[in-house]
Amino acid sequence: MNSTDTFLNRLAVLDPATASTPTDPETIEGTRLWVLDHDRATPGAPAVAGVSDLVVRLQEEPVAPKVRRSHPGRRRVALIGAAVALVLGVVGVLPGVLPGGGTTTPPAAALPMLAYSEPDGVDGPTGLRELADQLRSAAAPAESGRYFFEHRQYVGYAMHEVEVSEGYWEVDRLIPIVDQSYRWYRTADLSGGQLYLRDGETPETHEILLAPGEGAPYPSEVPDSPQSIYDAVMLNNDQHQRFPGHYLIDAYNGQANALSQADRATFLEAIALAGDVTSYGHVTDREGRDGIAFGAARFEDNEGESVEIESILILDPDTGKVLEVETVWANDLPGAPDVVEEYDLVVDSRYTDTLPACGSVTCPGAADAG
């Protein structure tokens, strides 16, 4: 191989039309420096058409990389590739070790798992049935009012990505985000409003008016038997049938706090029909409230890799209401803790005759509530 062949092979990594796997940024930068080092007006310099023009381009001020941000979907953590799953595993153990050399502690490292107790040998289904029996035997509080109001706080992160070569993006850091979600609706016609406030690198505000019938995120009534609830969630969905506990927990999270205590007991018995639910025992949530926890996982496949994603549901042991949900990624690094991808904290949830404010502002549509 002569010097010209070597030069062309080195330049090949910079060719945006190449069909090969994109080259990593370190190799690209090394090639750029190599080309500049070999640009000399002396005998023996590579005589390759277009090289001089390329050298001029390489000597110019580097173009700022393209940037984009992506946000994992709450309560439905989208698998974003094995590479990112690895990043999530790493940041749970080594804060600051991220592609691009960032040194800021990423939010995933700042979200440790809650301290769950041992479940005293009680498995998930048994614990759910016991809680359902306890709810039925307790005096149910009055749960009615002109409005249903709920305030939740979602804490997690968004991924900041840069385009290191044409069509090839890499995560270089994680951006902490805190979402405040306020939702209310009239119990008479299920009309209402919703407000999202995002505190992150770019604050965002979104207001939504909910037409009659759209206020409740799920039906306000549930079937009257555990098996009927189970069947309604499973339907003919293969993914739900593979991981029934996970999707029953997800459905309960969205619906339970607006239900009666008797309906919550029936729904808990439906979750108990799933054999893939784990008991986590007692725990104190991030608001300092005592709870009892149950979890179930699903597995997402991507390019031959399988990533476990678990939802851990924390319930008020006296009412069965949802206090918090943690979304956890399993960590396959030896000795490393699991990674909390995000948590969903119920700050306030109740029926009321007087509609509260949505944070520091009036709730969307509340002025016309009457």
Short mmCIF file of C-alpha atoms in Angstrom, two decimals:
data_model
loop_
_atom_site.label_atom_id
_atom_site.label_comp_id
_atom_site.label_asym_id
_atom_site.label_seq_id
_atom_site.Cartn_x
_atom_site.Cartn_y
_atom_site.Cartn_z
CA MET A 1 0.00 0.00 0.00
CA ASN A 2 1.51 3.35 -1.03
CA SER A 3 1.23 6.71 0.75
CA THR A 4 -1.68 7.83 -1.41
CA ASP A 5 -3.69 4.70 -0.50
CA THR A 6 -3.05 5.35 3.20
CA PHE A 7 -4.17 8.95 2.84
CA LEU A 8 -7.40 8.00 1.10
CA ASN A 9 -8.21 5.39 3.73
CA ARG A 10 -7.75 7.96 6.47
CA LEU A 11 -10.02 10.40 4.65
CA ALA A 12 -12.74 7.78 4.18
CA VAL A 13 -13.96 8.24 7.75
CA LEU A 14 -14.91 11.83 6.91
CA ASP A 15 -17.02 10.89 3.90
CA PRO A 16 -20.68 11.61 4.81
CA ALA A 17 -21.84 9.37 1.96
CA THR A 18 -20.17 6.28 3.35
CA ALA A 19 -22.49 3.38 4.07
CA SER A 20 -20.36 2.09 6.91
CA THR A 21 -21.12 2.44 10.61
CA PRO A 22 -20.63 6.09 11.69
CA THR A 23 -17.18 6.75 13.10
CA ASP A 24 -16.83 7.89 16.69
CA PRO A 25 -15.93 11.56 17.33
CA GLU A 26 -12.43 10.73 18.60
CA THR A 27 -11.51 9.03 15.32
CA ILE A 28 -12.98 11.89 13.30
CA GLU A 29 -10.95 14.46 15.24
CA GLY A 30 -7.80 12.34 14.97
CA THR A 31 -8.27 12.12 11.21
CA ARG A 32 -8.76 15.88 10.93
CA LEU A 33 -5.47 16.50 12.75
CA TRP A 34 -3.72 13.84 10.66
CA VAL A 35 -4.83 15.54 7.43
CA LEU A 36 -3.66 18.93 8.64
CA ASP A 37 -0.31 17.46 9.64
CA HIS A 38 0.14 15.97 6.16
CA ASP A 39 -0.72 19.14 4.28
CA ARG A 40 2.74 20.37 3.36
CA ALA A 41 4.04 22.02 0.19
CA THR A 42 7.04 19.74 -0.06
CA PRO A 43 7.98 17.00 -2.50
CA GLY A 44 6.27 13.73 -1.60
CA ALA A 45 3.06 15.28 -0.29
CA PRO A 46 0.01 13.26 -1.39
CA ALA A 47 -1.14 14.39 -4.82
CA VAL A 48 -4.86 13.68 -4.45
CA ALA A 49 -7.50 15.75 -6.20
CA GLY A 50 -9.60 17.80 -3.79
CA VAL A 51 -7.29 17.41 -0.79
CA SER A 52 -6.24 21.07 -0.76
CA ASP A 53 -9.88 22.17 -0.65
CA LEU A 54 -10.55 19.74 2.17
CA VAL A 55 -7.60 21.07 4.16
CA VAL A 56 -8.93 24.62 3.82
CA ARG A 57 -12.29 23.48 5.15
CA LEU A 58 -10.71 21.66 8.07
CA GLN A 59 -8.73 24.76 9.02
CA GLU A 60 -11.88 26.85 9.24
CA GLU A 61 -13.65 27.51 12.53
CA PRO A 62 -15.52 24.33 13.51
CA VAL A 63 -19.27 24.47 13.00
CA ALA A 64 -21.29 24.29 16.22
CA PRO A 65 -22.82 20.82 16.56
CA LYS A 66 -26.52 20.35 16.07
CA VAL A 67 -28.38 19.89 19.32
CA ARG A 68 -31.66 18.19 20.18
CA ARG A 69 -33.41 17.19 23.37
CA SER A 70 -35.63 14.22 23.89
CA HIS A 71 -37.89 13.49 26.81
CA PRO A 72 -38.68 9.97 28.05
CA GLY A 73 -42.46 9.51 28.15
CA ARG A 74 -43.78 9.43 31.66
CA ARG A 75 -45.41 6.18 32.77
CA ARG A 76 -44.41 4.59 29.49
CA VAL A 77 -40.61 4.71 29.50
CA ALA A 78 -39.65 4.37 25.85
CA LEU A 79 -36.62 2.24 25.16
CA ILE A 80 -34.10 4.53 23.53
CA GLY A 81 -31.48 2.01 22.54
CA ALA A 82 -29.01 -0.27 24.28
CA ALA A 83 -26.38 2.49 24.32
CA VAL A 84 -28.61 4.81 26.32
CA ALA A 85 -29.61 1.99 28.62
CA LEU A 86 -25.93 1.56 29.34
CA VAL A 87 -25.60 5.29 30.00
CA LEU A 88 -28.44 5.08 32.51
CA GLY A 89 -26.70 2.19 34.21
CA VAL A 90 -23.42 4.08 34.39
CA VAL A 91 -24.84 7.30 35.78
CA GLY A 92 -26.48 5.41 38.59
CA VAL A 93 -23.01 4.37 39.77
CA LEU A 94 -20.55 6.95 38.48
CA PRO A 95 -22.05 10.46 38.55
CA GLY A 96 -20.40 12.71 36.00
CA VAL A 97 -19.14 9.88 33.75
CA LEU A 98 -21.08 10.62 30.59
CA PRO A 99 -20.27 10.76 26.89
CA GLY A 100 -18.74 14.16 26.21
CA GLY A 101 -16.97 14.32 29.57
CA GLY A 102 -19.68 16.17 31.48
CA THR A 103 -18.95 16.63 35.16
CA THR A 104 -22.34 17.72 36.48
CA THR A 105 -24.03 15.08 38.60
CA PRO A 106 -26.80 13.72 36.38
CA PRO A 107 -30.33 13.57 37.82
CA ALA A 108 -30.49 9.77 37.54
CA ALA A 109 -27.70 9.61 40.11
CA ALA A 110 -29.60 12.10 42.27
CA LEU A 111 -32.74 9.90 42.33
CA PRO A 112 -31.95 7.00 44.65
CA MET A 113 -34.50 4.29 45.20
CA LEU A 114 -36.70 4.62 48.24
CA ALA A 115 -35.87 2.44 51.24
CA TYR A 116 -38.34 -0.43 50.93
CA SER A 117 -38.69 -2.85 53.84
CA GLU A 118 -38.65 -6.61 53.61
CA PRO A 119 -42.17 -7.87 52.76
CA ASP A 120 -42.16 -10.44 55.60
CA GLY A 121 -42.45 -13.37 53.21
CA VAL A 122 -45.76 -12.22 51.74
CA ASP A 123 -45.82 -12.42 47.96
CA GLY A 124 -47.33 -9.73 45.77
CA PRO A 125 -50.76 -11.28 45.06
CA THR A 126 -51.25 -12.26 48.71
CA GLY A 127 -50.32 -8.77 49.89
CA LEU A 128 -52.76 -7.18 47.43
CA ARG A 129 -55.61 -9.42 48.54
CA GLU A 130 -54.88 -8.65 52.20
CA LEU A 131 -54.92 -4.92 51.46
CA ALA A 132 -58.22 -5.29 49.59
CA ASP A 133 -59.78 -7.11 52.56
CA GLN A 134 -58.53 -4.38 54.88
CA LEU A 135 -60.11 -1.65 52.73
CA ARG A 136 -63.46 -3.44 52.70
CA SER A 137 -63.51 -3.84 56.47
CA ALA A 138 -62.57 -0.19 57.16
CA ALA A 139 -65.04 2.65 57.29
CA ALA A 140 -64.94 4.34 53.91
CA PRO A 141 -64.60 8.15 53.98
CA ALA A 142 -67.01 10.29 52.01
CA GLU A 143 -65.52 10.74 48.53
CA SER A 144 -67.72 13.16 46.66
CA GLY A 145 -67.82 16.80 45.69
CA ARG A 146 -68.52 19.16 42.82
CA TYR A 147 -64.98 18.72 41.53
CA PHE A 148 -62.18 16.21 41.45
CA PHE A 149 -58.74 17.82 41.74
CA GLU A 150 -55.27 16.26 41.50
CA HIS A 151 -51.77 17.70 41.59
CA ARG A 152 -48.83 15.48 40.65
CA GLN A 153 -45.13 16.15 40.43
CA TYR A 154 -42.97 14.25 37.93
CA VAL A 155 -39.21 14.31 38.46
CA GLY A 156 -36.80 12.88 35.92
CA TYR A 157 -34.60 14.09 33.09
CA ALA A 158 -34.40 14.84 29.41
CA MET A 159 -31.49 13.74 27.23
CA HIS A 160 -29.35 16.40 25.56
CA GLU A 161 -27.95 15.07 22.29
CA VAL A 162 -25.48 16.42 19.73
CA GLU A 163 -25.04 15.35 16.12
CA VAL A 164 -21.44 14.17 15.89
CA SER A 165 -21.73 13.20 12.22
CA GLU A 166 -24.48 13.29 9.61
CA GLY A 167 -27.49 11.49 11.09
CA TYR A 168 -25.50 10.15 14.06
CA TRP A 169 -26.47 11.50 17.47
CA GLU A 170 -24.97 10.90 20.90
CA VAL A 171 -26.19 11.73 24.40
CA ASP A 172 -23.68 14.10 25.98
CA ARG A 173 -25.53 15.02 29.17
CA LEU A 174 -28.80 14.70 31.04
CA ILE A 175 -31.02 17.67 31.84
CA PRO A 176 -33.00 17.62 35.12
CA ILE A 177 -36.71 18.31 34.68
CA VAL A 178 -39.54 18.75 37.17
CA ASP A 179 -43.10 18.76 35.88
CA GLN A 180 -46.06 19.98 37.90
CA SER A 181 -49.32 18.57 36.56
CA TYR A 182 -52.70 19.90 37.72
CA ARG A 183 -55.93 18.27 36.56
CA TRP A 184 -59.48 19.00 37.59
CA TYR A 185 -62.94 18.14 36.35
CA ARG A 186 -66.57 18.62 37.26
CA THR A 187 -68.12 15.45 38.59
CA ALA A 188 -71.42 16.32 36.89
CA ASP A 189 -70.24 16.30 33.26
CA LEU A 190 -66.49 15.44 33.47
CA SER A 191 -65.42 18.75 31.88
CA GLY A 192 -62.44 20.58 33.27
CA GLY A 193 -58.86 21.58 32.59
CA GLN A 194 -55.25 20.59 32.87
CA LEU A 195 -52.04 22.58 33.40
CA TYR A 196 -48.45 21.38 32.87
CA LEU A 197 -45.55 23.43 34.19
CA ARG A 198 -42.03 22.25 33.30
CA ASP A 199 -39.00 23.45 35.20
CA GLY A 200 -35.94 22.44 33.20
CA GLU A 201 -33.36 23.90 30.87
CA THR A 202 -36.25 25.45 28.92
CA PRO A 203 -39.30 26.15 31.13
CA GLU A 204 -42.59 25.25 29.48
CA THR A 205 -46.28 25.87 30.19
CA HIS A 206 -49.17 24.00 28.59
CA GLU A 207 -52.86 24.61 29.29
CA ILE A 208 -55.60 22.25 28.15
CA LEU A 209 -59.37 22.67 28.35
CA LEU A 210 -61.27 19.41 28.72
CA ALA A 211 -64.67 19.15 27.07
CA PRO A 212 -67.57 17.34 28.79
CA GLY A 213 -66.72 13.66 29.13
CA GLU A 214 -62.95 14.22 28.73
CA GLY A 215 -62.01 15.17 32.30
CA ALA A 216 -61.50 11.74 33.81
CA PRO A 217 -58.38 10.05 32.35
CA TYR A 218 -60.07 6.66 32.69
CA PRO A 219 -63.71 5.59 33.10
CA SER A 220 -65.05 6.75 36.46
CA GLU A 221 -66.65 3.36 37.03
CA VAL A 222 -64.97 -0.04 36.98
CA PRO A 223 -66.41 -3.52 36.39
CA ASP A 224 -67.79 -5.14 39.51
CA SER A 225 -65.50 -8.19 39.57
CA PRO A 226 -61.70 -8.59 39.66
CA GLN A 227 -61.72 -10.89 36.62
CA SER A 228 -63.71 -8.36 34.58
CA ILE A 229 -61.20 -5.61 35.41
CA TYR A 230 -58.33 -7.92 34.52
CA ASP A 231 -59.91 -8.83 31.18
CA ALA A 232 -60.66 -5.19 30.35
CA VAL A 233 -57.00 -4.20 30.81
CA MET A 234 -55.67 -7.23 28.95
CA LEU A 235 -58.14 -7.12 26.04
CA ASN A 236 -56.37 -8.69 23.04
CA ASN A 237 -53.11 -6.81 23.63
CA ASP A 238 -50.17 -9.21 23.43
CA GLN A 239 -47.85 -6.81 25.29
CA HIS A 240 -50.29 -6.47 28.18
CA GLN A 241 -50.77 -10.24 28.33
CA ARG A 242 -46.99 -10.78 28.54
CA PHE A 243 -46.62 -8.41 31.50
CA PRO A 244 -50.07 -8.19 33.10
CA GLY A 245 -48.93 -6.89 36.48
CA HIS A 246 -47.13 -3.93 34.96
CA TYR A 247 -50.11 -2.78 32.90
CA LEU A 248 -52.63 -3.38 35.68
CA ILE A 249 -50.48 -1.21 37.96
CA ASP A 250 -50.35 1.46 35.26
CA ALA A 251 -54.15 1.42 34.89
CA TYR A 252 -54.62 1.57 38.66
CA ASN A 253 -52.25 4.51 38.94
CA GLY A 254 -54.26 6.55 36.47
CA GLN A 255 -57.67 5.74 37.87
CA ALA A 256 -57.62 4.68 41.52
CA ASN A 257 -57.67 8.00 43.37
CA ALA A 258 -60.96 9.03 41.77
CA LEU A 259 -62.65 5.71 42.63
CA SER A 260 -64.56 4.72 45.74
CA GLN A 261 -62.73 2.70 48.36
CA ALA A 262 -64.83 -0.37 47.47
CA ASP A 263 -63.87 -0.07 43.80
CA ARG A 264 -60.21 0.29 44.74
CA ALA A 265 -60.46 -2.96 46.72
CA THR A 266 -61.91 -4.76 43.69
CA PHE A 267 -59.19 -3.32 41.43
CA LEU A 268 -56.45 -4.49 43.83
CA GLU A 269 -57.90 -8.01 43.66
CA ALA A 270 -57.67 -7.75 39.87
CA ILE A 271 -53.96 -6.88 40.08
CA ALA A 272 -53.54 -9.90 42.40
CA LEU A 273 -54.67 -12.14 39.53
CA ALA A 274 -51.36 -11.34 37.81
CA GLY A 275 -48.59 -13.68 38.87
CA ASP A 276 -45.79 -11.21 38.07
CA VAL A 277 -46.40 -8.73 40.91
CA THR A 278 -43.78 -8.34 43.65
CA SER A 279 -44.33 -7.11 47.21
CA TYR A 280 -41.87 -4.46 48.38
CA GLY A 281 -43.28 -4.11 51.88
CA HIS A 282 -43.60 -0.84 53.72
CA VAL A 283 -41.90 2.39 52.66
CA THR A 284 -41.92 6.12 53.33
CA ASP A 285 -42.56 8.12 50.17
CA ARG A 286 -40.88 11.39 49.15
CA GLU A 287 -43.58 13.38 50.96
CA GLY A 288 -42.85 11.52 54.20
CA ARG A 289 -46.06 9.46 54.06
CA ASP A 290 -46.21 5.81 55.11
CA GLY A 291 -47.10 3.45 52.29
CA ILE A 292 -47.13 -0.14 51.14
CA ALA A 293 -45.49 -0.98 47.82
CA PHE A 294 -46.00 -3.41 44.95
CA GLY A 295 -44.05 -3.61 41.73
CA ALA A 296 -44.15 -5.32 38.34
CA ALA A 297 -41.82 -5.16 35.35
CA ARG A 298 -41.96 -5.28 31.61
CA PHE A 299 -39.09 -5.97 29.23
CA GLU A 300 -38.33 -3.89 26.17
CA ASP A 301 -36.33 -5.43 23.33
CA ASN A 302 -34.07 -3.40 21.09
CA GLU A 303 -31.38 -4.66 18.72
CA GLY A 304 -31.06 -7.92 20.58
CA GLU A 305 -30.85 -6.31 24.02
CA SER A 306 -33.53 -6.72 26.66
CA VAL A 307 -34.01 -3.99 29.26
CA GLU A 308 -36.13 -4.47 32.38
CA ILE A 309 -38.34 -1.52 33.35
CA GLU A 310 -40.25 -1.76 36.61
CA SER A 311 -43.07 0.35 38.01
CA ILE A 312 -43.28 0.36 41.81
CA LEU A 313 -46.67 1.48 43.11
CA ILE A 314 -46.81 3.01 46.61
CA LEU A 315 -50.25 2.99 48.21
CA ASP A 316 -51.82 4.50 51.30
CA PRO A 317 -52.47 1.41 53.46
CA ASP A 318 -55.63 2.97 54.93
CA THR A 319 -57.34 4.02 51.69
CA GLY A 320 -55.54 2.25 48.85
CA LYS A 321 -54.95 5.59 47.13
CA VAL A 322 -51.80 6.10 45.07
CA LEU A 323 -49.08 8.09 46.84
CA GLU A 324 -46.23 7.69 44.38
CA VAL A 325 -44.93 5.58 41.50
CA GLU A 326 -41.24 4.96 40.83
CA THR A 327 -40.01 3.88 37.41
CA VAL A 328 -36.84 1.82 37.83
CA TRP A 329 -34.31 0.49 35.32
CA ALA A 330 -32.50 -2.65 36.38
CA ASN A 331 -28.71 -2.25 36.49
CA ASP A 332 -26.66 -5.17 35.22
CA LEU A 333 -23.32 -3.69 36.30
CA PRO A 334 -21.81 -5.85 39.09
CA GLY A 335 -22.67 -4.45 42.49
CA ALA A 336 -24.42 -1.41 41.06
CA PRO A 337 -27.77 -0.16 42.37
CA ASP A 338 -30.85 0.04 40.21
CA VAL A 339 -31.53 3.39 38.56
CA VAL A 340 -34.65 5.46 39.24
CA GLU A 341 -35.57 6.83 35.80
CA GLU A 342 -38.32 9.05 37.17
CA TYR A 343 -40.91 9.25 39.89
CA ASP A 344 -44.52 10.39 39.88
CA LEU A 345 -45.53 11.91 43.23
CA VAL A 346 -49.16 12.59 44.14
CA VAL A 347 -49.05 15.91 45.99
CA ASP A 348 -52.82 16.42 46.35
CA SER A 349 -55.77 14.32 45.21
CA ARG A 350 -59.37 14.80 46.41
CA TYR A 351 -62.98 15.53 45.76
CA THR A 352 -63.91 19.05 46.78
CA ASP A 353 -66.71 21.59 46.54
CA THR A 354 -64.20 24.43 46.26
CA LEU A 355 -61.71 24.19 43.41
CA PRO A 356 -58.12 24.92 44.53
CA ALA A 357 -55.67 26.97 42.46
CA CYS A 358 -53.26 25.23 40.11
CA GLY A 359 -50.08 26.30 41.85
CA SER A 360 -49.89 30.10 41.78
CA VAL A 361 -52.42 30.50 38.96
CA THR A 362 -56.09 29.81 38.35
CA CYS A 363 -56.71 26.38 36.84
CA PRO A 364 -57.54 26.39 33.11
CA GLY A 365 -61.29 26.75 32.71
CA ALA A 366 -61.89 27.32 36.44
CA ALA A 367 -63.16 30.86 35.89
CA ASP A 368 -66.18 29.38 34.12
CA ALA A 369 -66.71 26.59 36.63
CA GLY A 370 -69.42 28.45 38.51
#
